[in-house]
Amino acid sequence: MTVKYSKDHEWIDISNHEAATVGITLHAQDALGDVVFVDLPEVGKTFTQGEVAGVVESVKAAADVYMPVSGEVVEVNEALRADPSLANSDPMGTGWFFKVHVTDMAQFDALMDEPAYAEFAKNA
């Protein structure tokens, strides 16, 4: 399984072995509504799991984007910065937030798989 989910409603995909891709889940963007601004992390910055790595603002609210695993940010989605609505229209695809070199795969392994996240999101 290459995609896992955090309790903070981020997804992380490790299918690209160079760097894992991180974004917000469909549930998160549904809860936020129309996204109007994203604050992305700085490339080269290292975060620990659970640390705030960015912010997403919508017409309804602002929410922190948390690092689902420890690692170093190696790329940010400039297309998302230019068009924040990508987080709504394609949150699991073109609306990704950043890419990270994972430093602890055990943290990734401990995240929820899709069925577990779907059950978690029902009560969130």
CSV table of N, CA and C in Angstrom, one decimal:
chain,number,residue,atom,x,y,z
A,1,MET,N,0.8,-1.2,0.0
A,1,MET,CA,0.0,0.0,0.0
A,1,MET,C,0.9,1.2,0.0
A,2,THR,N,0.6,2.1,-0.9
A,2,THR,CA,1.5,3.3,-1.0
A,2,THR,C,0.9,4.6,-0.5
A,3,VAL,N,-0.5,4.6,-0.2
A,3,VAL,CA,-1.1,5.8,0.3
A,3,VAL,C,-1.6,5.5,1.7
A,4,LYS,N,-1.3,6.4,2.7
A,4,LYS,CA,-1.8,6.3,4.0
A,4,LYS,C,-2.4,7.6,4.4
A,5,TYR,N,-3.1,7.6,5.6
A,5,TYR,CA,-3.8,8.8,6.0
A,5,TYR,C,-3.5,9.1,7.5
A,6,SER,N,-3.5,10.4,7.8
A,6,SER,CA,-3.3,10.8,9.2
A,6,SER,C,-4.6,11.2,9.9
A,7,LYS,N,-4.6,11.2,11.2
A,7,LYS,CA,-5.8,11.6,12.0
A,7,LYS,C,-6.0,13.1,11.8
A,8,ASP,N,-5.1,13.8,11.2
A,8,ASP,CA,-5.2,15.3,10.9
A,8,ASP,C,-5.7,15.5,9.5
A,9,HIS,N,-6.1,14.5,8.8
A,9,HIS,CA,-6.7,14.5,7.5
A,9,HIS,C,-5.7,14.9,6.4
A,10,GLU,N,-4.5,14.4,6.5
A,10,GLU,CA,-3.6,14.5,5.4
A,10,GLU,C,-3.4,13.1,4.8
A,11,TRP,N,-3.1,13.1,3.5
A,11,TRP,CA,-2.7,11.8,2.9
A,11,TRP,C,-1.2,11.9,2.5
A,12,ILE,N,-0.6,10.7,2.4
A,12,ILE,CA,0.8,10.7,2.0
A,12,ILE,C,1.0,9.5,1.1
A,13,ASP,N,1.6,9.7,-0.1
A,13,ASP,CA,1.8,8.6,-1.1
A,13,ASP,C,3.2,8.4,-1.3
A,14,ILE,N,3.7,7.2,-1.0
A,14,ILE,CA,5.1,6.9,-1.2
A,14,ILE,C,5.4,6.1,-2.5
A,15,SER,N,4.5,6.1,-3.4
A,15,SER,CA,4.7,5.4,-4.7
A,15,SER,C,5.9,5.9,-5.5
A,16,ASN,N,6.2,7.2,-5.4
A,16,ASN,CA,7.4,7.7,-6.0
A,16,ASN,C,8.6,7.6,-4.9
A,17,HIS,N,9.5,6.7,-5.2
A,17,HIS,CA,10.5,6.4,-4.2
A,17,HIS,C,11.5,7.5,-4.0
A,18,GLU,N,11.5,8.6,-4.8
A,18,GLU,CA,12.4,9.7,-4.6
A,18,GLU,C,11.9,10.6,-3.4
A,19,ALA,N,10.5,10.8,-3.4
A,19,ALA,CA,9.9,11.6,-2.4
A,19,ALA,C,8.5,11.3,-2.2
A,20,ALA,N,8.0,11.3,-1.0
A,20,ALA,CA,6.5,11.1,-0.8
A,20,ALA,C,5.7,12.4,-1.0
A,21,THR,N,4.6,12.2,-1.6
A,21,THR,CA,3.7,13.4,-1.8
A,21,THR,C,2.6,13.5,-0.7
A,22,VAL,N,2.4,14.7,-0.3
A,22,VAL,CA,1.5,15.0,0.8
A,22,VAL,C,0.4,16.0,0.4
A,23,GLY,N,-0.8,15.7,0.8
A,23,GLY,CA,-1.9,16.7,0.6
A,23,GLY,C,-3.0,16.5,1.6
A,24,ILE,N,-4.1,17.2,1.4
A,24,ILE,CA,-5.2,17.1,2.4
A,24,ILE,C,-6.2,16.1,1.7
A,25,THR,N,-7.0,15.5,2.6
A,25,THR,CA,-7.9,14.5,2.1
A,25,THR,C,-9.2,15.1,1.6
A,26,LEU,N,-10.0,14.3,0.9
A,26,LEU,CA,-11.3,14.7,0.3
A,26,LEU,C,-12.2,15.2,1.5
A,27,HIS,N,-12.1,14.4,2.6
A,27,HIS,CA,-12.9,14.8,3.8
A,27,HIS,C,-12.5,16.2,4.3
A,28,ALA,N,-11.2,16.5,4.3
A,28,ALA,CA,-10.7,17.8,4.8
A,28,ALA,C,-11.2,18.9,3.9
A,29,GLN,N,-11.1,18.7,2.6
A,29,GLN,CA,-11.5,19.8,1.7
A,29,GLN,C,-13.0,20.0,1.7
A,30,ASP,N,-13.7,18.9,1.9
A,30,ASP,CA,-15.2,19.0,2.1
A,30,ASP,C,-15.6,19.9,3.3
A,31,ALA,N,-14.9,19.6,4.4
A,31,ALA,CA,-15.1,20.4,5.6
A,31,ALA,C,-14.7,21.8,5.5
A,32,LEU,N,-13.6,22.1,4.8
A,32,LEU,CA,-13.2,23.5,4.7
A,32,LEU,C,-14.0,24.3,3.7
A,33,GLY,N,-14.5,23.7,2.7
A,33,GLY,CA,-15.2,24.5,1.6
A,33,GLY,C,-14.2,25.0,0.6
A,34,ASP,N,-14.6,26.1,-0.1
A,34,ASP,CA,-13.8,26.6,-1.1
A,34,ASP,C,-12.4,27.1,-0.6
A,35,VAL,N,-11.3,26.5,-1.0
A,35,VAL,CA,-10.0,26.9,-0.6
A,35,VAL,C,-9.6,28.1,-1.4
A,36,VAL,N,-9.1,29.2,-0.7
A,36,VAL,CA,-8.8,30.4,-1.3
A,36,VAL,C,-7.3,30.8,-1.2
A,37,PHE,N,-6.6,30.1,-0.3
A,37,PHE,CA,-5.1,30.4,0.0
A,37,PHE,C,-4.5,29.2,0.6
A,38,VAL,N,-3.2,29.0,0.2
A,38,VAL,CA,-2.4,28.0,0.9
A,38,VAL,C,-1.0,28.6,1.2
A,39,ASP,N,-0.5,28.3,2.4
A,39,ASP,CA,0.8,28.7,2.8
A,39,ASP,C,1.6,27.4,2.8
A,40,LEU,N,2.5,27.2,1.9
A,40,LEU,CA,3.3,26.0,1.8
A,40,LEU,C,4.6,26.1,2.5
A,41,PRO,N,5.2,25.0,2.9
A,41,PRO,CA,6.5,25.0,3.6
A,41,PRO,C,7.6,25.4,2.7
A,42,GLU,N,8.7,25.8,3.3
A,42,GLU,CA,9.9,26.1,2.6
A,42,GLU,C,10.7,24.9,2.2
A,43,VAL,N,11.1,24.8,0.9
A,43,VAL,CA,11.9,23.7,0.5
A,43,VAL,C,13.2,23.6,1.3
A,44,GLY,N,13.6,22.4,1.7
A,44,GLY,CA,14.8,22.3,2.5
A,44,GLY,C,14.6,22.3,4.0
A,45,LYS,N,13.4,22.7,4.4
A,45,LYS,CA,13.0,22.7,5.8
A,45,LYS,C,12.7,21.3,6.3
A,46,THR,N,13.1,20.9,7.5
A,46,THR,CA,12.9,19.6,8.1
A,46,THR,C,11.8,19.8,9.2
A,47,PHE,N,10.9,18.8,9.2
A,47,PHE,CA,9.8,18.8,10.1
A,47,PHE,C,9.8,17.5,10.9
A,48,THR,N,9.2,17.5,12.1
A,48,THR,CA,9.0,16.2,12.8
A,48,THR,C,7.5,15.9,12.6
A,49,GLN,N,7.2,14.6,12.7
A,49,GLN,CA,5.8,14.2,12.6
A,49,GLN,C,4.9,15.0,13.5
A,50,GLY,N,3.8,15.4,12.9
A,50,GLY,CA,2.8,16.2,13.7
A,50,GLY,C,3.0,17.7,13.8
A,51,GLU,N,4.2,18.1,13.3
A,51,GLU,CA,4.5,19.6,13.3
A,51,GLU,C,3.7,20.3,12.2
A,52,VAL,N,3.3,21.5,12.4
A,52,VAL,CA,2.6,22.3,11.4
A,52,VAL,C,3.6,22.6,10.2
A,53,ALA,N,3.2,22.2,9.0
A,53,ALA,CA,4.0,22.4,7.9
A,53,ALA,C,3.4,23.5,6.9
A,54,GLY,N,2.2,23.8,7.1
A,54,GLY,CA,1.6,24.8,6.2
A,54,GLY,C,0.2,25.1,6.7
A,55,VAL,N,-0.5,26.0,5.9
A,55,VAL,CA,-1.8,26.4,6.3
A,55,VAL,C,-2.7,26.4,5.1
A,56,VAL,N,-3.9,26.1,5.2
A,56,VAL,CA,-4.9,26.1,4.1
A,56,VAL,C,-6.1,27.0,4.6
A,57,GLU,N,-6.4,28.0,3.8
A,57,GLU,CA,-7.5,28.9,4.2
A,57,GLU,C,-8.7,28.7,3.2
A,58,SER,N,-9.9,28.7,3.7
A,58,SER,CA,-11.1,28.6,2.8
A,58,SER,C,-12.0,29.8,3.2
A,59,VAL,N,-13.1,29.9,2.5
A,59,VAL,CA,-14.0,30.9,2.7
A,59,VAL,C,-14.7,30.8,4.1
A,60,LYS,N,-14.6,29.5,4.7
A,60,LYS,CA,-15.2,29.2,6.0
A,60,LYS,C,-14.2,29.3,7.2
A,61,ALA,N,-12.9,28.8,6.9
A,61,ALA,CA,-12.0,28.7,8.0
A,61,ALA,C,-10.6,28.6,7.5
A,62,ALA,N,-9.7,28.6,8.5
A,62,ALA,CA,-8.3,28.3,8.2
A,62,ALA,C,-7.9,27.1,9.0
A,63,ALA,N,-7.0,26.3,8.4
A,63,ALA,CA,-6.6,25.0,9.1
A,63,ALA,C,-5.1,24.8,8.9
A,64,ASP,N,-4.5,24.3,9.9
A,64,ASP,CA,-3.1,23.9,9.8
A,64,ASP,C,-3.0,22.6,8.9
A,65,VAL,N,-1.9,22.5,8.2
A,65,VAL,CA,-1.5,21.3,7.5
A,65,VAL,C,-0.4,20.7,8.3
A,66,TYR,N,-0.5,19.5,8.8
A,66,TYR,CA,0.5,18.8,9.7
A,66,TYR,C,1.3,17.9,8.9
A,67,MET,N,2.6,17.7,9.3
A,67,MET,CA,3.5,16.8,8.6
A,67,MET,C,3.1,15.4,9.1
A,68,PRO,N,2.7,14.5,8.2
A,68,PRO,CA,2.2,13.2,8.6
A,68,PRO,C,3.4,12.3,9.0
A,69,VAL,N,4.6,12.6,8.6
A,69,VAL,CA,5.8,11.8,9.0
A,69,VAL,C,7.0,12.8,9.1
A,70,SER,N,8.0,12.4,9.8
A,70,SER,CA,9.2,13.3,9.9
A,70,SER,C,9.9,13.2,8.5
A,71,GLY,N,10.5,14.4,8.2
A,71,GLY,CA,11.2,14.4,6.9
A,71,GLY,C,11.5,15.8,6.5
A,72,GLU,N,12.2,15.9,5.3
A,72,GLU,CA,12.6,17.2,4.7
A,72,GLU,C,11.8,17.4,3.5
A,73,VAL,N,11.3,18.7,3.4
A,73,VAL,CA,10.5,19.1,2.3
A,73,VAL,C,11.4,19.3,1.1
A,74,VAL,N,11.2,18.6,0.0
A,74,VAL,CA,12.0,18.7,-1.2
A,74,VAL,C,11.4,19.4,-2.4
A,75,GLU,N,10.0,19.6,-2.3
A,75,GLU,CA,9.3,20.3,-3.4
A,75,GLU,C,8.0,20.8,-2.9
A,76,VAL,N,7.5,21.9,-3.4
A,76,VAL,CA,6.2,22.4,-3.1
A,76,VAL,C,5.4,22.5,-4.4
A,77,ASN,N,4.1,22.5,-4.3
A,77,ASN,CA,3.3,22.5,-5.5
A,77,ASN,C,3.0,24.0,-5.8
A,78,GLU,N,3.8,24.6,-6.7
A,78,GLU,CA,3.6,26.0,-7.1
A,78,GLU,C,2.3,26.2,-7.8
A,79,ALA,N,1.8,25.2,-8.5
A,79,ALA,CA,0.5,25.3,-9.2
A,79,ALA,C,-0.6,25.5,-8.2
A,80,LEU,N,-0.5,24.8,-7.0
A,80,LEU,CA,-1.5,25.0,-5.9
A,80,LEU,C,-1.4,26.4,-5.3
A,81,ARG,N,-0.2,26.9,-5.2
A,81,ARG,CA,0.0,28.3,-4.7
A,81,ARG,C,-0.7,29.3,-5.6
A,82,ALA,N,-0.6,29.0,-6.9
A,82,ALA,CA,-1.2,29.9,-7.9
A,82,ALA,C,-2.7,29.7,-8.0
A,83,ASP,N,-3.2,28.5,-7.8
A,83,ASP,CA,-4.6,28.2,-7.9
A,83,ASP,C,-5.0,27.3,-6.8
A,84,PRO,N,-5.3,27.9,-5.6
A,84,PRO,CA,-5.6,27.1,-4.4
A,84,PRO,C,-6.8,26.2,-4.6
A,85,SER,N,-7.7,26.5,-5.6
A,85,SER,CA,-8.9,25.7,-5.8
A,85,SER,C,-8.6,24.3,-6.2
A,86,LEU,N,-7.3,24.0,-6.6
A,86,LEU,CA,-6.9,22.7,-6.9
A,86,LEU,C,-7.1,21.7,-5.7
A,87,ALA,N,-7.0,22.3,-4.5
A,87,ALA,CA,-7.2,21.5,-3.3
A,87,ALA,C,-8.6,21.0,-3.2
A,88,ASN,N,-9.5,21.7,-3.8
A,88,ASN,CA,-10.9,21.3,-3.9
A,88,ASN,C,-11.2,20.4,-5.0
A,89,SER,N,-10.8,20.8,-6.2
A,89,SER,CA,-11.1,20.0,-7.4
A,89,SER,C,-10.4,18.7,-7.6
A,90,ASP,N,-9.2,18.6,-7.0
A,90,ASP,CA,-8.4,17.3,-7.2
A,90,ASP,C,-7.5,17.2,-6.0
A,91,PRO,N,-8.0,17.0,-4.8
A,91,PRO,CA,-7.2,17.0,-3.6
A,91,PRO,C,-6.2,15.8,-3.5
A,92,MET,N,-6.5,14.7,-4.2
A,92,MET,CA,-5.6,13.6,-4.2
A,92,MET,C,-4.7,13.5,-5.4
A,93,GLY,N,-4.8,14.5,-6.2
A,93,GLY,CA,-4.0,14.6,-7.5
A,93,GLY,C,-3.3,15.9,-7.6
A,94,THR,N,-3.7,16.7,-8.5
A,94,THR,CA,-3.0,18.0,-8.8
A,94,THR,C,-3.1,18.9,-7.7
A,95,GLY,N,-3.9,18.7,-6.7
A,95,GLY,CA,-4.0,19.5,-5.5
A,95,GLY,C,-3.1,19.2,-4.3
A,96,TRP,N,-2.0,18.4,-4.6
A,96,TRP,CA,-1.1,18.0,-3.6
A,96,TRP,C,-0.4,19.3,-3.1
A,97,PHE,N,0.2,19.2,-1.8
A,97,PHE,CA,0.8,20.3,-1.2
A,97,PHE,C,2.3,20.3,-1.3
A,98,PHE,N,3.0,19.2,-0.9
A,98,PHE,CA,4.4,19.2,-0.9
A,98,PHE,C,4.9,17.8,-1.0
A,99,LYS,N,6.2,17.7,-1.3
A,99,LYS,CA,6.9,16.4,-1.3
A,99,LYS,C,8.0,16.4,-0.3
A,100,VAL,N,8.2,15.2,0.3
A,100,VAL,CA,9.0,15.1,1.5
A,100,VAL,C,9.9,13.8,1.4
A,101,HIS,N,11.1,13.9,1.8
A,101,HIS,CA,12.0,12.7,2.0
A,101,HIS,C,11.6,12.2,3.4
A,102,VAL,N,11.1,11.0,3.5
A,102,VAL,CA,10.7,10.4,4.7
A,102,VAL,C,11.9,9.9,5.5
A,103,THR,N,12.0,10.3,6.7
A,103,THR,CA,13.2,9.8,7.5
A,103,THR,C,12.9,8.7,8.4
A,104,ASP,N,11.6,8.3,8.6
A,104,ASP,CA,11.2,7.2,9.5
A,104,ASP,C,10.1,6.5,8.9
A,105,MET,N,10.3,5.4,8.1
A,105,MET,CA,9.3,4.7,7.5
A,105,MET,C,8.3,4.0,8.5
A,106,ALA,N,8.8,3.8,9.7
A,106,ALA,CA,7.9,3.2,10.7
A,106,ALA,C,6.7,4.2,11.0
A,107,GLN,N,6.9,5.5,10.9
A,107,GLN,CA,5.9,6.4,11.1
A,107,GLN,C,4.8,6.3,10.0
A,108,PHE,N,5.3,6.1,8.7
A,108,PHE,CA,4.4,5.9,7.6
A,108,PHE,C,3.6,4.6,7.8
A,109,ASP,N,4.3,3.6,8.2
A,109,ASP,CA,3.6,2.3,8.4
A,109,ASP,C,2.5,2.3,9.4
A,110,ALA,N,2.7,3.2,10.4
A,110,ALA,CA,1.7,3.3,11.5
A,110,ALA,C,0.5,4.2,11.2
A,111,LEU,N,0.5,4.9,10.0
A,111,LEU,CA,-0.7,5.6,9.6
A,111,LEU,C,-1.8,4.7,9.2
A,112,MET,N,-3.0,5.3,9.0
A,112,MET,CA,-4.2,4.5,8.6
A,112,MET,C,-4.2,4.2,7.1
A,113,ASP,N,-4.7,3.0,6.8
A,113,ASP,CA,-4.9,2.7,5.4
A,113,ASP,C,-6.3,3.3,5.0
A,114,GLU,N,-6.7,3.1,3.7
A,114,GLU,CA,-7.9,3.8,3.3
A,114,GLU,C,-9.2,3.3,4.0
A,115,PRO,N,-9.4,2.0,4.2
A,115,PRO,CA,-10.6,1.6,5.0
A,115,PRO,C,-10.6,2.2,6.4
A,116,ALA,N,-9.5,2.1,7.1
A,116,ALA,CA,-9.4,2.7,8.5
A,116,ALA,C,-9.7,4.2,8.5
A,117,TYR,N,-9.1,4.9,7.5
A,117,TYR,CA,-9.4,6.3,7.5
A,117,TYR,C,-10.9,6.6,7.2
A,118,ALA,N,-11.4,5.9,6.2
A,118,ALA,CA,-12.8,6.1,5.9
A,118,ALA,C,-13.7,5.9,7.1
A,119,GLU,N,-13.4,4.9,8.0
A,119,GLU,CA,-14.2,4.7,9.2
A,119,GLU,C,-13.9,5.9,10.2
A,120,PHE,N,-12.7,6.3,10.3
A,120,PHE,CA,-12.3,7.4,11.2
A,120,PHE,C,-13.0,8.7,10.7
A,121,ALA,N,-13.0,9.0,9.4
A,121,ALA,CA,-13.6,10.2,8.9
A,121,ALA,C,-15.1,10.3,9.1
A,122,LYS,N,-15.8,9.1,9.2
A,122,LYS,CA,-17.2,9.1,9.5
A,122,LYS,C,-17.5,9.8,10.8
A,123,ASN,N,-16.7,9.7,11.7
A,123,ASN,CA,-16.9,10.3,13.1
A,123,ASN,C,-16.1,11.6,13.3
A,124,ALA,N,-15.5,12.1,12.3
A,124,ALA,CA,-14.6,13.3,12.5
A,124,ALA,C,-15.4,14.5,12.3
